Coordinates of C-alpha atoms in Angstrom, one line a residue:
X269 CA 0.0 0.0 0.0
X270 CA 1.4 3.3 -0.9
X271 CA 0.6 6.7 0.6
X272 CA -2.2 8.4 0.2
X273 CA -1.9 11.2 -2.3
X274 CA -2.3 14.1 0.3
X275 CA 0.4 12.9 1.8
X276 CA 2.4 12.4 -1.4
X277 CA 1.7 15.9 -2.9
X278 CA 3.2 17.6 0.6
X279 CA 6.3 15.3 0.4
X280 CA 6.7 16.3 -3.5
X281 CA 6.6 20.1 -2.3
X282 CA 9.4 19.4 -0.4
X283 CA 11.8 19.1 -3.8
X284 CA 9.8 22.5 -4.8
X285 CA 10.9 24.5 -1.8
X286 CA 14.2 25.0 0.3
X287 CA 14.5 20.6 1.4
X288 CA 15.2 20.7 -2.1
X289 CA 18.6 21.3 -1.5
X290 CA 18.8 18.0 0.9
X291 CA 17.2 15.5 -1.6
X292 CA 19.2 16.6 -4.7
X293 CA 20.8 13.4 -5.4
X294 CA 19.5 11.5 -3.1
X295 CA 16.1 9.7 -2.7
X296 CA 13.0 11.2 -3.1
X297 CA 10.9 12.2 -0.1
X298 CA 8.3 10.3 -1.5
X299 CA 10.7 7.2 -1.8
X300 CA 12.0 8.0 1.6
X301 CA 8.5 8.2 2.9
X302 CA 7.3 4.7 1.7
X303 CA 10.6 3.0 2.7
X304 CA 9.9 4.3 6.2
X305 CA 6.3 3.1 6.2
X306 CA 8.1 -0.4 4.8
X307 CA 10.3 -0.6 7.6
X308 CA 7.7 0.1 10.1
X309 CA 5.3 -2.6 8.7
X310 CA 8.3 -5.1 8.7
X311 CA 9.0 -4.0 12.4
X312 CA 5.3 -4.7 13.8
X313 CA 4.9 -6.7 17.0
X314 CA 1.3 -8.0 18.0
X315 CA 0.4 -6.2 21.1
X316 CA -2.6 -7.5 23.6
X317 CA -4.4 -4.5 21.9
X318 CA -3.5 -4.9 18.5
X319 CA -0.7 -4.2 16.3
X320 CA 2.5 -2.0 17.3
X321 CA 4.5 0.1 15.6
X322 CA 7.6 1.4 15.6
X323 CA 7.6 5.4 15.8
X324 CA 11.3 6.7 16.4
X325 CA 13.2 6.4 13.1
X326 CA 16.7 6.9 12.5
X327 CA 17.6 7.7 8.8
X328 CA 21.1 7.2 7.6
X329 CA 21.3 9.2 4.3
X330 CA 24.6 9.1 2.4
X331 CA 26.3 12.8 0.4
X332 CA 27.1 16.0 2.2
X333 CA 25.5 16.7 5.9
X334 CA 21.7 18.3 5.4
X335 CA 21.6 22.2 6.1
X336 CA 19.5 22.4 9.4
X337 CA 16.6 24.5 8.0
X338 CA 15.6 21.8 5.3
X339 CA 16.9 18.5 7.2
X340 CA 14.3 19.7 10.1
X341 CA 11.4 20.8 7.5
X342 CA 11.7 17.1 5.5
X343 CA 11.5 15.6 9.4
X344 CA 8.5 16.8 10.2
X345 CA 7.1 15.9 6.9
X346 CA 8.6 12.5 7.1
X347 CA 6.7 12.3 10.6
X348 CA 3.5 13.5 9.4
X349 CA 3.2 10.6 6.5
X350 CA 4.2 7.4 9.1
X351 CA 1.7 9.2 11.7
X352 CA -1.0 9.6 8.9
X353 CA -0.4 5.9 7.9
X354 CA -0.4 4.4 11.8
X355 CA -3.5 6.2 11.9
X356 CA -5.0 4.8 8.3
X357 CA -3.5 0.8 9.0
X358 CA -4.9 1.1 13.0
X359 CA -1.2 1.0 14.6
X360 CA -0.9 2.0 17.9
X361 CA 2.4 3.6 18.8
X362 CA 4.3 4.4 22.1
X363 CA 4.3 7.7 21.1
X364 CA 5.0 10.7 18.9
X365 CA 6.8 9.9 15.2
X366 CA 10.3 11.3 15.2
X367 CA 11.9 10.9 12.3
X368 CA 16.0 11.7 12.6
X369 CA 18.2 12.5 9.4
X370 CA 21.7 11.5 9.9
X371 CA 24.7 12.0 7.2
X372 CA 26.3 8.6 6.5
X373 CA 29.1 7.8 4.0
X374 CA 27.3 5.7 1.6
X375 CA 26.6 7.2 -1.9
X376 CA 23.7 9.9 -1.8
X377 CA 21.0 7.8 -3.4
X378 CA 21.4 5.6 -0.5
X379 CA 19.4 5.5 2.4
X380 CA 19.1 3.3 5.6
X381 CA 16.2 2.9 8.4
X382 CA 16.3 1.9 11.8
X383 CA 13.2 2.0 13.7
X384 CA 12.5 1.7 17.5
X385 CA 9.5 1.8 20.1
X386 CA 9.9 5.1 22.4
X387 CA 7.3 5.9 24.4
X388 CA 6.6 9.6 25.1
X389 CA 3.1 11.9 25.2
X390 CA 0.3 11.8 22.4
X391 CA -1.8 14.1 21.7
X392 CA -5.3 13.2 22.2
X393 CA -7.0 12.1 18.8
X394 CA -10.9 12.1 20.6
X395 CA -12.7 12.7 23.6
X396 CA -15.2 11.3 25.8
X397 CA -17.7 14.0 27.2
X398 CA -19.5 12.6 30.4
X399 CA -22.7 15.0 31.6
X400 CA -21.0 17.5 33.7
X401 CA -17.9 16.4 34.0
X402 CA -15.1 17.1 32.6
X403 CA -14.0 15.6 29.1
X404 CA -11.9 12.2 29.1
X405 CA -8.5 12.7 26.3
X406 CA -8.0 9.2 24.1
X407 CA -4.2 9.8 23.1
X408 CA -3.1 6.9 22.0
X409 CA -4.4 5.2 18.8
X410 CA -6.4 1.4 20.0
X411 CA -7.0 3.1 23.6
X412 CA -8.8 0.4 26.4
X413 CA -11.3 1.8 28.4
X414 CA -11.3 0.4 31.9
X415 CA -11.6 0.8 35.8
X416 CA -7.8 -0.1 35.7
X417 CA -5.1 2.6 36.4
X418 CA -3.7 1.0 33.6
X419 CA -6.6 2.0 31.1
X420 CA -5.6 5.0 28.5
X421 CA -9.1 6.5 29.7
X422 CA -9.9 5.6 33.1
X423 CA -13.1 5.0 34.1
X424 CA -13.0 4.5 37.8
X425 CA -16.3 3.0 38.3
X426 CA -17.5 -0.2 39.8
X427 CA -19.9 -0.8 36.7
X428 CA -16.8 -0.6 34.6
X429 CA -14.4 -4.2 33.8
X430 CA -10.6 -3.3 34.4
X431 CA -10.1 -3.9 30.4
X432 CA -14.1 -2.7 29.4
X433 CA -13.3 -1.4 26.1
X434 CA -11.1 -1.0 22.8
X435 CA -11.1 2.7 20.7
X436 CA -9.3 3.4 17.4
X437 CA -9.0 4.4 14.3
X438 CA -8.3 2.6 11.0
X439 CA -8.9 2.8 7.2
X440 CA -10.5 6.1 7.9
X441 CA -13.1 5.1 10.2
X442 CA -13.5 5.1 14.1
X443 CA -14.3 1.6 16.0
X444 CA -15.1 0.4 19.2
X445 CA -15.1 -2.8 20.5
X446 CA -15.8 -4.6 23.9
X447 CA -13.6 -6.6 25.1
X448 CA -15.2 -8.9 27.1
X449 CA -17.1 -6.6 30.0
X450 CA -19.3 -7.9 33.0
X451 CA -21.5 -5.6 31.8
X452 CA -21.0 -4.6 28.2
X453 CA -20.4 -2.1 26.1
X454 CA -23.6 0.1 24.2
X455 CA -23.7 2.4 21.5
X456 CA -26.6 4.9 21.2
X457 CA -28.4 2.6 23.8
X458 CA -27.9 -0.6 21.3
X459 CA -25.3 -3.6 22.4
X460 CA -22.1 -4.1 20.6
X461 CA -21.7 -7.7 19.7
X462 CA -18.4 -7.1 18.1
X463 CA -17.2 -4.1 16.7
X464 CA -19.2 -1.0 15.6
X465 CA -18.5 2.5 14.0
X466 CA -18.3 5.6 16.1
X467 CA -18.8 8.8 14.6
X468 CA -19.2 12.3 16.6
X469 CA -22.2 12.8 18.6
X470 CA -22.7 9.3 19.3
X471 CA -23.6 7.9 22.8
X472 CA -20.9 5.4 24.4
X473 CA -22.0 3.6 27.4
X474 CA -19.3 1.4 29.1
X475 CA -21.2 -0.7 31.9
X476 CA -23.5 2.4 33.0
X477 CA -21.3 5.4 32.5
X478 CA -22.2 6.7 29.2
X479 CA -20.2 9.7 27.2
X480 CA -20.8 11.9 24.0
X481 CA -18.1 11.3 21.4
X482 CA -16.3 13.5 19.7
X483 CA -12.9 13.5 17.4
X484 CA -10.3 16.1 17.9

């Protein structure tokens, strides 16, 4: 699967504007783009929640050192696209992409990947609005609901199972699922038997606390 072509079009800009200096001779962002999303696929591990990705990226390009300016535009352009894919293939990561360029001694339309698991703060992607309450952050993409401390959204709340409930996104849709609860997992009043499709506005009820969705 390649990248969407949003995300192509903003990488191809780079060339067009001042990283163009950094990828002369050397592989296009676009390339560069896909070869980290490669390496990343290559590198998942199956989590209790799903898959994992790698998020911290290390790339190793050969020619002359990058000028600061553009080596740190085409970073956070290189992070944008794995983000935007973890997002689109439902990957949950530790936390924010960082994507490094390094000068190595190999010839300029080399480059090489190394990819790791770093755990560091998300920002939240949706949030759970309970009546009068404040609002609950989901951060991390595949976020469990529960009454554990543990939980990315805890719910501390006798009616809710330590491990109550499973949120993400993937293939450009929202999903919740229960994941076994004592006492079950509702959308908009109705039971979900499996998995279901969230979109803002819609009632969640985990056990009896219930919450108004809405993305970020």
């Amino acid at each position: 699967m390649s990248l969407a072509r949003g995300l192509e079009r903003r990488l191809e800009q780079l060339v067009d504007g001042m990283a163009a200096r950094l990828f002369r001779g050397r592989m296009h962002p676009v390339e560069l783009a896909n070869l980290l999303v490669r390496q990343a696929d290559l590198a998942l591990r199956v989590g209790p929640l799903g898959p994992e990705a790698p998020n911290a990226f290390t790339v190793t390009l050969g020619g002359e050192p990058p000028e600061v300016e553009a080596r740190l535009e085409a970073e956070r352009e290189l992070a944008a696209a794995v983000a935007a894919t973890a997002v689109e293939r439902g990957w949950r990561l530790a936390g924010p992409v960082r994507v490094d360029l390094a000068p190595g001694t190999g010839p300029a339309a080399a480059a090489e990947v190394r990819g790791e698991f770093l755990a560091g703060p998300l920002p939240a992607w949706a949030r759970l609005l309970p009546p009068g309450r404040p609002a609950l952050e989901v951060r991390p993409n595949r976020a469990v609901v529960g009454r554990s401390s543990e939980a990315d959204v805890c719910l501390p709340d006798a009616e809710v199972s330590r491990r109550h409930a499973l949120l993400w996104q993937e293939a450009g849709g929202i999903w919740v699922a229960d994941l076994g609860s004592s006492n079950g997992t509702r959308l908009n009043g109705e039971s979900i038997p499996e998995v279901a499709e969230v979109v803002d506005g819609d009632l969640l009820s985990f056990g009896v606390p219930s919450f108004v969705f809405r993305s970020v």
